[in-house]
Every structure is written in structure tokens, then in C-alpha cells.
Coordinates of C-alpha atoms in Angstrom, one line a residue:
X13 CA 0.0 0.0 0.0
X14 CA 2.4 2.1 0.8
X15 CA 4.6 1.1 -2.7
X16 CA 0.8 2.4 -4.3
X17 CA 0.1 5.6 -2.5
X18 CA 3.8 6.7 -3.5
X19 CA 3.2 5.7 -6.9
X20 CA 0.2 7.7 -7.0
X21 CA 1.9 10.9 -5.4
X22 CA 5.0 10.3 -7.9
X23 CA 2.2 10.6 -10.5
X24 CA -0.3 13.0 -10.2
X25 CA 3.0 15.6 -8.7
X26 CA 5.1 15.0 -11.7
X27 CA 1.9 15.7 -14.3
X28 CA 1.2 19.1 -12.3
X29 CA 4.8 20.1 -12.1
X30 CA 5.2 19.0 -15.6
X31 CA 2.0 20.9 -17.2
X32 CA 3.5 24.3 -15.0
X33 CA 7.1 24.0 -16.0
X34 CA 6.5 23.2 -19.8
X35 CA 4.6 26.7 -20.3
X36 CA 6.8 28.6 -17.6
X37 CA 10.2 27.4 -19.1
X38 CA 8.9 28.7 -23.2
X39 CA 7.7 31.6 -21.1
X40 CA 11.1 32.4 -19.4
X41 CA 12.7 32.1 -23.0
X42 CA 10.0 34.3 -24.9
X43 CA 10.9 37.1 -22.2
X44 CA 14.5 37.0 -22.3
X45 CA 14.2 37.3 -26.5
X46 CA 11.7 40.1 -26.3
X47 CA 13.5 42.1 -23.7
X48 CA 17.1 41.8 -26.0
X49 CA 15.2 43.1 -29.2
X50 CA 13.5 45.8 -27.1
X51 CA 16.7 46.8 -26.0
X52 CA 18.2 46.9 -29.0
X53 CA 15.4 48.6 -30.9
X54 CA 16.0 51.6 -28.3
X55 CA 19.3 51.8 -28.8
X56 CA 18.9 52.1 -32.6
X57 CA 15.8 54.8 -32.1
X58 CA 18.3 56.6 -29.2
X59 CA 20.7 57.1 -32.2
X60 CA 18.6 58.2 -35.0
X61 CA 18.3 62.2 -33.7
X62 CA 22.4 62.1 -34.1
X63 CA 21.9 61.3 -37.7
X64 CA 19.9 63.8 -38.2
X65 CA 22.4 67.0 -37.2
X66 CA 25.5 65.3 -38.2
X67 CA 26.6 62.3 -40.8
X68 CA 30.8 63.4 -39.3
X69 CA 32.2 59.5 -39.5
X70 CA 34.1 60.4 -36.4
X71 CA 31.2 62.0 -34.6
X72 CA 28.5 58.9 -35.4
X73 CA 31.5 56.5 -34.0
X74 CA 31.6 58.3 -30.9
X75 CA 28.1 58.6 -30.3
X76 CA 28.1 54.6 -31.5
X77 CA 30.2 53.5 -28.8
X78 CA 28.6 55.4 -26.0
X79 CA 25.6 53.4 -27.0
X80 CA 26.7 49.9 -27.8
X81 CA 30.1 48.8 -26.2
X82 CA 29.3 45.7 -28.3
X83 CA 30.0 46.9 -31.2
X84 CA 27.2 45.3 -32.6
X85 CA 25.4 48.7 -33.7
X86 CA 26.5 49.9 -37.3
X87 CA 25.4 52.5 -39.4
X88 CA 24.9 52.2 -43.1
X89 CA 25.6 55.9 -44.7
X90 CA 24.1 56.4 -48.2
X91 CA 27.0 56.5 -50.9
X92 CA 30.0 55.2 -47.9
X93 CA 30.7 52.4 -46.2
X94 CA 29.2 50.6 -42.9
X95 CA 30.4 52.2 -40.2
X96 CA 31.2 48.9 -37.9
X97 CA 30.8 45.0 -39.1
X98 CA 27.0 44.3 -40.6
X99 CA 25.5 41.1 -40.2
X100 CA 22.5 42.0 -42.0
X101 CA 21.9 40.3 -45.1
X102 CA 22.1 43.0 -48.5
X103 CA 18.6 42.2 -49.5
X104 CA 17.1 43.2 -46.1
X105 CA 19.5 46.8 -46.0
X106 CA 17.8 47.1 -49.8
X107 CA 14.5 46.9 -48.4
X108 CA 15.1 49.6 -45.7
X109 CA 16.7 51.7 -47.3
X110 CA 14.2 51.6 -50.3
X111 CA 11.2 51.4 -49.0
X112 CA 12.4 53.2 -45.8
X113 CA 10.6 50.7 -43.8
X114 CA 11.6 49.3 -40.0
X115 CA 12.8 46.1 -40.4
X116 CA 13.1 43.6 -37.3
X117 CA 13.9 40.4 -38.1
X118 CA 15.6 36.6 -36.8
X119 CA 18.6 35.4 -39.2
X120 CA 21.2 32.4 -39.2
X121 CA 23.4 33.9 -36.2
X122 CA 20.8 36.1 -33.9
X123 CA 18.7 39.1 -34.6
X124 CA 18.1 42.3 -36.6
X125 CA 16.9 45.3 -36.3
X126 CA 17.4 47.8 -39.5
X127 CA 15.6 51.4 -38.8
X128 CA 16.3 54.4 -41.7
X129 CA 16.8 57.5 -40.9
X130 CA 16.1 60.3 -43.6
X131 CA 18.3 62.5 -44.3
X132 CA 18.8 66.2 -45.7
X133 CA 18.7 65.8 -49.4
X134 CA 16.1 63.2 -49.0
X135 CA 19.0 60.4 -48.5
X136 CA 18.3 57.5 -46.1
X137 CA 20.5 56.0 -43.7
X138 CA 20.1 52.7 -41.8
X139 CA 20.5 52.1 -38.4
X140 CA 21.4 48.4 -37.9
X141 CA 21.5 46.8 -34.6
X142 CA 22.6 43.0 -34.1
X143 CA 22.1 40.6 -31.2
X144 CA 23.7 37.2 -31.3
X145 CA 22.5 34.3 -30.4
X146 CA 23.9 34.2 -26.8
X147 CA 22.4 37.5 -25.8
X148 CA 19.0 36.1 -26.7
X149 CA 18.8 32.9 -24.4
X150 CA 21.5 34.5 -22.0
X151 CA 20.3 33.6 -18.6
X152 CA 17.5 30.9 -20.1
X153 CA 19.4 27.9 -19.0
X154 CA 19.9 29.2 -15.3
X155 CA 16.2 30.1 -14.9
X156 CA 15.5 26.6 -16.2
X157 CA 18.0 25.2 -13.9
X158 CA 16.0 26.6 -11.2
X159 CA 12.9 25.5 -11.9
X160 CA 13.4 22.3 -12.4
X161 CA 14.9 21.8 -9.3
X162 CA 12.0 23.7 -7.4
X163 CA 9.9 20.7 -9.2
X164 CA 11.8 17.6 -8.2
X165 CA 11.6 19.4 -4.8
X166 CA 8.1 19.2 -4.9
X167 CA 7.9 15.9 -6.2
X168 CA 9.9 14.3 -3.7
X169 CA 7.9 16.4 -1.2
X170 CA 4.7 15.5 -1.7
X171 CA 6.0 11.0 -2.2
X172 CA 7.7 11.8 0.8
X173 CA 4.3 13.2 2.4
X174 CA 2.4 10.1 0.3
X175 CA 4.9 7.6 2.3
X176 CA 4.0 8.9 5.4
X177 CA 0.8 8.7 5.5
X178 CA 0.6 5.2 3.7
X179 CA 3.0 4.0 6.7
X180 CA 0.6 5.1 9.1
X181 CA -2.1 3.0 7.1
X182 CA -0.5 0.0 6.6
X183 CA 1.0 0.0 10.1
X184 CA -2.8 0.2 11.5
X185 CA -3.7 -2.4 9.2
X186 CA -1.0 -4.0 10.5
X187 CA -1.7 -4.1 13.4
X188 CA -5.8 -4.7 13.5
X189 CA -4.5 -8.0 11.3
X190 CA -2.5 -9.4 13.5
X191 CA -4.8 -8.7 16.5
X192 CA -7.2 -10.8 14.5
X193 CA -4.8 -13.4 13.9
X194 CA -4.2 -13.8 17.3
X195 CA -8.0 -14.1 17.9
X196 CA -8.1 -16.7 15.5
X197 CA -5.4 -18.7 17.6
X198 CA -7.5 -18.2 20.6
X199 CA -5.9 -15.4 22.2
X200 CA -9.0 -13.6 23.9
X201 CA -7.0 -11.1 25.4
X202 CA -6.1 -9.4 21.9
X203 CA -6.8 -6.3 21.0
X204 CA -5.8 -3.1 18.8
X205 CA -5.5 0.0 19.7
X206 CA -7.2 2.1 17.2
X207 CA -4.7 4.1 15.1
X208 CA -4.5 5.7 11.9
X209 CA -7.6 7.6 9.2
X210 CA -11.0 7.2 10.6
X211 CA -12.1 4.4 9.0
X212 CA -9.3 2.4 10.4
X213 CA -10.3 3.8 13.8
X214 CA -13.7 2.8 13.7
X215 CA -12.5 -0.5 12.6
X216 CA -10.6 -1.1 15.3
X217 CA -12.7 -0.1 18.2
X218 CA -15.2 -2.7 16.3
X219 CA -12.8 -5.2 16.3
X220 CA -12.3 -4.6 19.7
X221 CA -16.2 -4.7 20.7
X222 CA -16.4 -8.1 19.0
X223 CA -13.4 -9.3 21.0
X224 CA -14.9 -8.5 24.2
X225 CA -17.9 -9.8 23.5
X226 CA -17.6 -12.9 22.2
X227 CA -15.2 -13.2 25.5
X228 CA -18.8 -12.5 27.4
X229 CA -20.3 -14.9 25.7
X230 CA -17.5 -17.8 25.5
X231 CA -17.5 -17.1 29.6
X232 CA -21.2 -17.6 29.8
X233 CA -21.3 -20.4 27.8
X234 CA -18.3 -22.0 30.0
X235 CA -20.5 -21.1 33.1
X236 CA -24.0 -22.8 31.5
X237 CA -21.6 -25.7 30.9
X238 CA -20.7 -25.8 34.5
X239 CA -23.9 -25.2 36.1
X240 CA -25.5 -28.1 34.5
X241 CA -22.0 -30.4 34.9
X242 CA -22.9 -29.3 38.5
X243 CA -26.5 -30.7 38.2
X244 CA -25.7 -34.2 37.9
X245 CA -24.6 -34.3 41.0
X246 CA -27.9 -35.0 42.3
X247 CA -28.4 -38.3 40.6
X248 CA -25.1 -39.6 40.8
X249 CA -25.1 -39.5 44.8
X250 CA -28.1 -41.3 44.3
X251 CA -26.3 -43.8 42.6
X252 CA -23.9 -43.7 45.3
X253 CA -26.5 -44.7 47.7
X254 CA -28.0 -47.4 45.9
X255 CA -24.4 -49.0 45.6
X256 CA -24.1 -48.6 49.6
X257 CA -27.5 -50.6 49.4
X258 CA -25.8 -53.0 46.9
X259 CA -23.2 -54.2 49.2
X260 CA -22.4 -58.0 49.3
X261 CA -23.5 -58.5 46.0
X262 CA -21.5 -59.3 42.6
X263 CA -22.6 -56.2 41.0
X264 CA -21.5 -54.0 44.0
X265 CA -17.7 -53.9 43.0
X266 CA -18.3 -52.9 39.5
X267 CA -21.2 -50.5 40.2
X268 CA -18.9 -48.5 42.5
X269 CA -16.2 -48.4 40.6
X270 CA -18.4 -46.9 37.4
X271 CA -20.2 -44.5 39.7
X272 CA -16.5 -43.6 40.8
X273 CA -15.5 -43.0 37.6
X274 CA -17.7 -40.4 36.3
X275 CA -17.9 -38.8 40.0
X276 CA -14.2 -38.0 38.5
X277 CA -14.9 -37.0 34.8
X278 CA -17.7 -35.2 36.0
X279 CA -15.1 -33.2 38.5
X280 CA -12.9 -32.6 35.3
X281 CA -15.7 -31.4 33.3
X282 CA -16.4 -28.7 35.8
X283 CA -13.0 -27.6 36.8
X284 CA -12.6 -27.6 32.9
X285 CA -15.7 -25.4 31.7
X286 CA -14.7 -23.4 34.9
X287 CA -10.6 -22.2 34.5
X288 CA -10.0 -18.9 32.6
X289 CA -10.5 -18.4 28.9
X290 CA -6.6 -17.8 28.6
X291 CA -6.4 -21.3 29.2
X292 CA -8.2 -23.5 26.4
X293 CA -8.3 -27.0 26.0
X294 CA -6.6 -29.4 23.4
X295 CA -3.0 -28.2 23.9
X296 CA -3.9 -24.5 23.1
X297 CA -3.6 -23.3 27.0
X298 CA -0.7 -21.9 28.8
X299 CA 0.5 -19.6 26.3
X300 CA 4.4 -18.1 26.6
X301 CA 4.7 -14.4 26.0
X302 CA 5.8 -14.6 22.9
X303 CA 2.2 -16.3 21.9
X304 CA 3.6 -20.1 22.0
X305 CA 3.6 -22.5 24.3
X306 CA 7.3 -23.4 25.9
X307 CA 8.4 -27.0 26.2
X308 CA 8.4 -26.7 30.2
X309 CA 4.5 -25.4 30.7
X310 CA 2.9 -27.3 27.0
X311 CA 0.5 -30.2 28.1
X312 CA 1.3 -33.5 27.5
X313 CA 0.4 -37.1 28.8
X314 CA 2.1 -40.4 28.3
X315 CA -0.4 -42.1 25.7
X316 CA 0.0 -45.4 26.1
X317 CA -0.9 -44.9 31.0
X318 CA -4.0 -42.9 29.1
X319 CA -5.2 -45.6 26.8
X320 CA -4.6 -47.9 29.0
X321 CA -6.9 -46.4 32.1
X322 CA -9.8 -45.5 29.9
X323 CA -10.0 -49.4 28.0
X324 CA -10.4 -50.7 31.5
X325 CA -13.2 -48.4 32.2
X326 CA -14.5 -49.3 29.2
X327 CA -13.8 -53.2 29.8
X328 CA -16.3 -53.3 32.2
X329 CA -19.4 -52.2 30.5
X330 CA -17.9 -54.8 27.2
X331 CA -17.7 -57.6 29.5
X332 CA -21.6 -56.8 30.4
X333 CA -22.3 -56.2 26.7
X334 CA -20.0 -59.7 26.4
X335 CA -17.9 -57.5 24.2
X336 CA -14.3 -59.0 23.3
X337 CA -12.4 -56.4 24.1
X338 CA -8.0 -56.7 22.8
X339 CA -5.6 -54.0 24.4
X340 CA -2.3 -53.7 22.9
X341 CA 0.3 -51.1 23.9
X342 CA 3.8 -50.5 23.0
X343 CA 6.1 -50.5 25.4
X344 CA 8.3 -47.0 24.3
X345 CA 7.9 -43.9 25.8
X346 CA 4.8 -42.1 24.2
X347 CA 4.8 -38.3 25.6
X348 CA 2.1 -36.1 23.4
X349 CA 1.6 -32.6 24.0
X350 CA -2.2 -33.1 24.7
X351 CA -3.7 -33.1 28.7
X352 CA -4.4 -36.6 30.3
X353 CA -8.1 -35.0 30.0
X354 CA -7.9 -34.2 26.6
X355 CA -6.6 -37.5 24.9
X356 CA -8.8 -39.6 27.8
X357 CA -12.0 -37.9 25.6
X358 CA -10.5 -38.8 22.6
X359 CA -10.1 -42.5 23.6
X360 CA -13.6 -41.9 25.4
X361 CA -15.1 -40.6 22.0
X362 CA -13.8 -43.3 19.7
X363 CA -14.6 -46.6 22.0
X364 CA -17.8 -44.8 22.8
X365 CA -18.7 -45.2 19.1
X366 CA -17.9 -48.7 19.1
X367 CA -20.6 -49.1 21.7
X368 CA -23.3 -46.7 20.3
X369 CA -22.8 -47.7 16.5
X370 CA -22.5 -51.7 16.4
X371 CA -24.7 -54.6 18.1
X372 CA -23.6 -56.1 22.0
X373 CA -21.4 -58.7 21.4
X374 CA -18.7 -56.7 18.5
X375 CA -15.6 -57.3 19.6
X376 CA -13.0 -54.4 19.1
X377 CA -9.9 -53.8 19.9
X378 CA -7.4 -50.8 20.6
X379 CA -3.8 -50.6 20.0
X380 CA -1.2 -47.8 20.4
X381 CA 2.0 -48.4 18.4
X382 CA 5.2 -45.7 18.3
X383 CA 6.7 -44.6 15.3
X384 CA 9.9 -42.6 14.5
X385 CA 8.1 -39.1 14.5
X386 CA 4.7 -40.0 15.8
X387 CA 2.0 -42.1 18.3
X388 CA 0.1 -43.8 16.7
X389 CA -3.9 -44.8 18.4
X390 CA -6.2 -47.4 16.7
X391 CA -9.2 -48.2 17.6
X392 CA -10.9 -51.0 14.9
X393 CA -14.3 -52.9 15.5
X394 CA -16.0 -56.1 13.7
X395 CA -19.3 -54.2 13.4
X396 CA -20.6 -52.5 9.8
X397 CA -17.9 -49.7 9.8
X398 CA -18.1 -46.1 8.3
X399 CA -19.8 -45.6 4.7
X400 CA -18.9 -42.6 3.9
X401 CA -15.5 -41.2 6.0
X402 CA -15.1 -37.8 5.0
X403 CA -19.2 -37.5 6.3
X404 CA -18.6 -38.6 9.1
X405 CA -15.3 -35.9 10.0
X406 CA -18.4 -33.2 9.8
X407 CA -20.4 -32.6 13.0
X408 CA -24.0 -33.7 12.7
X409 CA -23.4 -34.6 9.2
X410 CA -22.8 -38.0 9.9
X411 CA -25.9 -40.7 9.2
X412 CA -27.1 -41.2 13.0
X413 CA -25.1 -39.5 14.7
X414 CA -23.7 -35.7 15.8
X415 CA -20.3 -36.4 14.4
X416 CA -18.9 -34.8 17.7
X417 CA -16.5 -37.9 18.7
X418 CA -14.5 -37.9 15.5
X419 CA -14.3 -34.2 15.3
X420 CA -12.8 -34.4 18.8
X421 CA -10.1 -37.0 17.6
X422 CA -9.5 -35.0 14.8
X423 CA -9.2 -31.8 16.3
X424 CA -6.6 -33.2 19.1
X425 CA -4.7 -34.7 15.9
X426 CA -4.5 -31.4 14.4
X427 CA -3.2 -29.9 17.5
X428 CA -0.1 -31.8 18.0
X429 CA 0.2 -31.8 14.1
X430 CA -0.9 -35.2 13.5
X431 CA -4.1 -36.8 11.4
X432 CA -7.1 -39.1 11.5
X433 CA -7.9 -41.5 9.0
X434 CA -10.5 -43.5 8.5
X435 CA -10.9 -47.1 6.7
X436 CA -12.2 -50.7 6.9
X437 CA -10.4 -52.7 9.2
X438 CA -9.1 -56.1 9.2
X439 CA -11.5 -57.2 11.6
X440 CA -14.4 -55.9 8.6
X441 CA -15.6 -52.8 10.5
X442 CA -14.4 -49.6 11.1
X443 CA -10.4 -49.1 11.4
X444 CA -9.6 -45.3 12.8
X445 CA -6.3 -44.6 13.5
X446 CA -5.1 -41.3 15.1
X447 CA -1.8 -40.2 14.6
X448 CA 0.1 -37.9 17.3
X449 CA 2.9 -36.2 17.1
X450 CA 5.3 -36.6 19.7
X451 CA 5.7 -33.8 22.4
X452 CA 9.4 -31.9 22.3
X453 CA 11.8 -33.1 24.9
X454 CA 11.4 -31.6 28.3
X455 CA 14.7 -29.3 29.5
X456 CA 15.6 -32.0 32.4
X457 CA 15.8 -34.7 29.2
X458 CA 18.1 -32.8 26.8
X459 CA 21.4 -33.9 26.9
X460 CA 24.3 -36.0 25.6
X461 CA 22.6 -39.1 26.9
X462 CA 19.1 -38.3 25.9
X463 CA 20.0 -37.7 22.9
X464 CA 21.7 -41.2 22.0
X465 CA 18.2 -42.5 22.8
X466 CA 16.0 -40.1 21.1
X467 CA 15.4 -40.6 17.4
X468 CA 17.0 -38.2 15.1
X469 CA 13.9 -36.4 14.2
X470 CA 13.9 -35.1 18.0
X471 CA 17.6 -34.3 17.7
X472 CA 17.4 -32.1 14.3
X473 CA 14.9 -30.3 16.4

């Protein structure tokens, strides 16, 4: 912008200076010729009233050179010669002295003037007066010089003028963008402080109305969410009771522990819905000052103790279903920069699927395997798996269903930079596999040792 506004000055500038100087500079050289003619035109009439009371040689010489110390003034006396050097050409001096006519004229080397004078004896003498070529531009070039300087002047002024303001524009535009980019990221606390022409002012302040509000509304939202979190409470100490009452029995054990269980997710669902805005969920929390998130504060879980504690939650309501249910873990270290919270709903979503979308009695199974740059988490089932895969990645556009437990997956994926896929398994139903990037190294692990047993992708880091 800017690079534009400059162009624009440069422009419109150059096309005014050059329409004023064009006329000025033909101007300047029109004077300067009319005032060396006029000049010598009055010397030649100043010496006509010596002609008439004397035609002395010696006198009209005198009289000559008090006049013109250019020498440049001649006399043509009838029946003698030119007193001084004549540049006029014959046929002109024939014309004024024959026709006794004022000539004024431009020829090869300058200008002319021939004036006759008549004489006693009705003889005619001519008064010629010649100005070279230098005298008529003399001081042209200067005046030229001058204004052409007093243009670029103004050129570079007003560019210079252009710049300025377009750096005020673009810097406020700047600035409102990347207050919106940081929005975008989740930075709630962004703002701009309104800068630059009006428009751009009111722009910001709406930018900043919009921030704050939607803040309002995120925190209201968060509170709703809490409130009725809060709400269940009710019922599930009921269910506490009636496993008091259940005591002794086979059930009892199981009961508890399930009622346990989501006494604790529902916990973490409050204290989630209830901790500041700055802090979001799915890695995006506990932003640095520079607007990333250090090594030392980023989430991350061990995948593997995660997957692990959630299938055997799980196991319990497949072994009522009479659901086979395989668990296979890797044994290497699998740190990903997502909250134990956050990848337990991921695991929650995806075996909660298996449960909602195929017949008691599917087995499935879920497996977390490590690769060189990556975790990967499978979760597969034996039931009528996923017709259309891209659908089912849209929330509530899947056949059935809200879509909200892939979108989960796929959002923590996307968080750590990994991916979701989707495809038929080997067991003939659905096969999703989850891919996580591993978390960076913590501080406390870098070093010469570490890094022998790290894989090179974490060293090049």
C-alpha cells in the first residue's frame, strides 16, 4: 500500500509540475528574447536624432560606442561604407533603405533590427543593430535550472508526504490484522489500539467490541456448561447410595467403581468449563509471552498410562455387553503434548462409538503403536464400519449421529500436528487410526545421553 500511494503521489505531482514548468520554461525564454530586441530597438531609435544634425564618421563613432560597447550597432551611410561590421543580409538593408521601412527580423546567427533614418537631401541612412544568439537565451538555462529543481523538490515532497501517510495506514492495518490473527489462535485477550484515518479507527474499536464480547459470551457459555455439569450431582449420589444398598452382592464392586469413575470425569468437566479463557483445552492453553507454548508449561500425557486407564473403564461395560475387548500397547515412551483430559476424551469418543454404533457382542480392539516421529492410536471394530468417511469428519453430518467424537479425535490430531484416517479394518468394520505427534523433549531430558536414545527427528529439532 504504501509502494501504491507513493506511486500515486509520484504521478499525479510529476503531471502538475510538468504541465506548469512546460509553459513557464517557453515563457522564461520568450521574455528574455523580447526584452534583447526591445533593447536593442532603443538603442537604434536613441541614435537616429544624431543622424539627423550630423553624418561626421568620427562623430556617429563616438556617439556609436557610447551606445553599444558591443559593437554590434552599425550605421549604413548612403554613398559610404558601414560604419562597424554588418551582419544583415544585402537584400534586407535594400529593403530599408528603399522602401524606408523598420525592419526587425531573426537570421542564421541572432537578430536584426534595421531602422532608416532620412536625411537632408532626401537620403536614407540605416541604423542596424545586431544581437547574437547568446544575448538572446543568455540567462535561459539558469532560470531553467531553477525550476526544475524547485519541481523535483516538490515531487519528492509531496512522495515523501504520500509515504507517510501510507505507513501510518499499513501499520494500522497491521496491526488490527495481526490482532485478529491472534483471535483466530485463541488469544482472547487481543486487542488493537485504534490508530490511523478514521475508517481504520472505527474498525478497530469494532474489532475490539467483537473481542470483548464474544469473551462474554465464551465465559457464559463456559458457566452454562458448568452449572448443569454441576446438576448431575444429584443423581449420581443417588447412585452412590444405591451402591451402599448393593453391598455384598457381585454387581457391587463394578457399580462402584463406574459411579467412581464419572464422579471424576464429571469433576474434570467442571474444573474444565470453569478455568479462565486464557487457558483453552486441546494443547492451546498456557500460552508463553511470545504467543507459544514453551516445552516446560505445553501439556502433555504419556499415551500409552491414558489408553490404558480408559479401555479398562471401558472393559467393564464390554464384558456386560460380552464384548471382546484386545488392548495392545507399545512399550516406548509415548509423551504427546495433549492433557491426560484431553486425549482420555479422545479415547472416550472413539470406544464410545464402538458401543453406540454396532450390536452387543462386536468385539473391538485398541492398539497404540510408536513410530519414528509419531503415536500412533487405533481403535478398529467387527461391526458395519463407516460408509462414507469424509461424512462422518463433519459434525451432525454423519448418518445417525452428531459427528462430535470424530471431530474431537480430529481436532486433538491437528493440535499436536498429526491426522485421522479412517478405513475398513481387518476385523471388517471400522479401522480409525489417530496419529500424534510426539511432544518436544522436556529441558531435564536434553542432553548427551538423551540424545543417544531419542530418534534423530527429535535431535534435528
Amino acid at each position: 500500500m504504501r509502494r501504491s500511494l507513493a506511486g500515486v503521489a509520484l504521478a499525479v505531482t510529476s503531471m502538475v509540475a510538468l504541465s506548469f514548468l512546460i509553459p513557464l520554461a517557453a515563457l522564461v525564454m520568450s521574455l528574455v528574447k523580447e526584452q534583447s530586441v526591445t533593447a536593442a530597438e532603443q538603442r537604434a531609435a536613441a541614435l537616429a536624432p544624431v543622424l539627423t544634425l550630423t553624418t561626421d564618421p568620427s562623430a556617429l563613432r563616438e556617439s556609436v560606442a557610447g551606445l553599444d560597447a558591443s559593437e554590434h550597432l552599425v550605421i549604413h551611410l548612403p554613398d559610404a561604407p558601414p560604419l562597424g561590421t554588418s551582419q544583415a543580409p544585402a537584400e534586407l538593408l535594400r529593403r530599408a533603405q528603399q522602401g524606408r521601412e523598420s525592419i526587425s527580423q531573426e537570421i542564421p546567427a541572432g537578430w536584426t533590427s534595421l531602422q532608416p533614418v532620412v536625411l537632408p537631401g532626401d537620403r536614407v541612412a540605416v541604423i542596424e543593430n545586431f544581437v547574437p544568439e547568446a544575448d538572446l537565451t543568455r540567462g535561459v538555462k539558469a532560470s531553467w535550472a531553477v525550476m526544475v529543481l524547485l519541481a523535483v523538490g516538490l515531487v519528492a515532497g509531496s512522495v515523501m508526504v504520500a509515504d507517510r501517510l501510507g505507513a501510518k495506514v499499513v501499520r494500522s492495518s497491521r496491526r488490527l490484522a495481526q490482532a485478529s490473527r491472534a483471535l483466530g489462535e485463541g488469544d482472547l485477550d487481543a486487542r488493537v489500539d485504534p490508530m490511523g484515518p478514521r475508517e481504520l479507527r472505527d474498525a478497530g474499536i469494532a474489532f475490539n467490541a467483537m473481542a470483548h464480547r464474544m469473551t462474554e459470551l465464551l465465559a457464559v457459555e463456559r458457566e452454562l456448561v458448568a452449572d448443569l455439569s454441576h446438576r448431575l450431582r444429584t443423581p449420581l449420589t443417588a447412585l452412590h447410595l444405591a451402591s451402599e444398598r448393593m453391598a455384598g452382592t457381585p454387581e457391587s464392586a463394578r457399580v462402584e467403581a463406574a459411579v467412581a469413575e464419572l464422579e471424576t470425569e464429571l469433576e474434570a468437566i467442571i474444573t474444565a468449563a470453569r478455568t479462565p479463557l486464557a487457558v483453552g483445552p486441546m494443547g492451546q492453553g498456557l500460552l508463553g509471552t511470545d504467543g507459544h507454548t514453551s516445552p516446560g508449561d505445553a501439556p502433555r500425557c504419556e499415551a500409552a498410562d491414558v489408553v490404558r486407564r480408559r479401555t479398562s473403564f471401558w472393559a467393564i461395560l464390554a464384558e456386560q455387553q460380552n464384548r471382546p475387548c484386545a488392548l495392545e500397547l507399545t512399550q516406548e515412551p509415548t509423551a504427546v503434548g495433549l492433557s491426560d483430559d484431553d486425549l482420555a476424551a479422545v479415547v472416550d469418543a472413539l470406544i464410545g462409538n464402538v458401543f453406540r454404533h454396532t450390536a452387543s457382542g462386536t468385539p473391538f480392539g485398541v492398539r497404540v503403536a510408536r513410530t519414528a516421529q509419531a503415536v500412533e492410536l487405533v481403535v478398529e471394530d467387527s461391526g458395519p464400519g463407516i460408509p462414507e468417511p469424509d461424512r462422518a469428519l463433519s459434525r451432525g453430518a454423519s448418518s445417525g449421529s452428531s459427528g462430535l467424537g470424530l471431530d474431537i479425535a480430529r481436532r486433538a490430531a491437528d493440535v499436536t500436528g498429526g491426522s485421522l484416517r479412517i478405513a475398513r479394518g481387518p476385523r471388517g468394520g471400522a479401522h480409525i487410526t489417530v496419529t500424534l505427534a510426539l511432544a518436544p523433549p522436556l529441558p531435564s531430558e536434553r542432553g548427551p545421553r538423551a540424545s543417544r536414545r531419542r530418534p534423530g527427528w527429535l535431535r534435528r529439532r
